[in-house]
Amino acid sequence: MAADFTKGNSQVAAIVVAAGSGVRLRAGIPKALVRVGGKSLVLWAVQALAFGGVTEVVVVAPTGQLTDFEEALSFAPVPCLVVAGGATRGQSVANGLQALNASSTTADVVLVHDAARPLVPGEVVARVIAAVQDGATVVVPVVPISDTVRQLTTAGSAVIERSSLRAVQTPQGFRRDVLTQTYTQTDIAATDDATLAERLGHVVKLVEGSPSAMKVTNPHDLMMVSAMLEV
Ligand code: CTP
Ligand code: MG
């Protein structure tokens, strides 16, 4: 689909990484194309971002499946540019960012979101955007951990004080120049984007995430998402 990224200067862009194969979900198709409640996970994710204030999206899809993704997104509420991903999540983000920077976008806020988190509430998206617009360079939504956590040690294991721990979600928000600098200067080997930016000295601001922003990894998670849509 031709993307029209030329609307004004209050644009907020997002890179939705959807190029994984979903080995653990075992659906036989890319995880982001799996349908729940009548829509693919990638469409749910784009709709959630748009609801929270994102105005344009680069969707990073598996090579060879770009047309399937374009079809899945043909009724998306914001312009979506579909580009090919890489072998790792980090490489997929880098590809998406390159496409975004090559487009006509004027957005200076960029969110990076997992297609595997289809039901992130619009209010979490809006919170991440607002924090960047208020001056933070790197913003991460987090939730408290409800399980007791044990760390394996040489002697066996030890409980970690849970009250000081937070689980990290997406979308993560960045000032666009900071995300670009991050992907130009680091080796793209970290499980999340904020961690890379932190290595360059940027301070990570935490905002409140939501249990609804859970990541679909296993078949059980898909059942949870399906149940969440029914209530
Ligand atoms: N991702 C990506 N490119 C990759 C690997 C992952 O864009 N090479 C994306 C996935 O599509 C997903 C997000 O990164 O939206 C988080 O990854 P994960 O949950 O691990 O998804 P998959 O890699 O698809 O799942 P699995 O690890 O079970 O194969
Ligand atoms: Mg994976």
Coordinates of C-alpha atoms and ligand atoms in Angstrom, one line a residue, residues 16-25 31-32 60 85-90 92-93 113-117 215-217, ligand 1:
V16 CA 5.5 -2.6 14.4
V17 CA 7.8 -5.6 14.3
A18 CA 6.0 -8.6 12.9
A19 CA 8.7 -10.5 11.0
G20 CA 9.1 -13.3 13.5
S21 CA 7.8 -16.8 12.6
G22 CA 6.1 -17.6 15.8
V23 CA 7.8 -20.9 16.4
R24 CA 6.5 -21.2 20.0
L25 CA 2.9 -20.5 18.9
K31 CA 2.3 -15.2 14.4
A32 CA 1.2 -11.7 13.4
V60 CA 8.1 -5.1 9.4
G85 CA 12.4 -7.8 8.3
G86 CA 15.6 -9.5 9.2
A87 CA 16.9 -12.6 11.0
T88 CA 16.6 -11.0 14.5
R89 CA 14.1 -8.6 16.1
G90 CA 16.8 -6.0 16.3
S92 CA 13.8 -6.0 11.9
V93 CA 13.6 -2.8 13.9
H113 CA 5.9 -2.1 19.2
D114 CA 5.6 -5.9 19.0
A115 CA 2.8 -7.1 16.7
A116 CA 2.7 -9.9 19.3
R117 CA 1.1 -7.4 21.8
K215 CA 2.7 -10.7 24.6
V216 CA 1.4 -13.6 22.7
T217 CA 4.1 -16.2 22.8
Ligands
CTP1 N1 10.3 -10.2 15.4 C1 10.7 -9.6 14.2 N2 11.8 -10.1 13.5 C2 12.4 -11.2 14.0 C3 12.0 -11.8 15.2 C4 10.9 -11.3 15.9 O1 10.1 -8.6 13.7 N3 13.4 -11.7 13.2 C5 9.1 -9.7 16.1 C6 8.0 -10.7 16.2 O2 7.2 -10.7 15.0 C7 7.2 -10.2 17.4 C8 8.3 -9.5 18.2 O3 9.4 -9.3 17.4 O4 6.2 -9.3 17.1 C9 8.6 -10.3 19.5 O5 9.2 -11.5 19.2 P1 8.6 -13.0 19.6 O6 7.5 -12.8 20.5 O7 9.8 -13.8 20.0 O8 8.0 -13.5 18.2 P2 8.5 -14.6 17.2 O9 10.0 -14.5 17.1 O10 7.6 -14.6 16.0 O11 8.1 -15.9 18.1 P3 9.1 -17.2 18.4 O12 10.3 -16.6 19.1 O13 8.2 -18.1 19.2 O14 9.5 -17.8 17.0

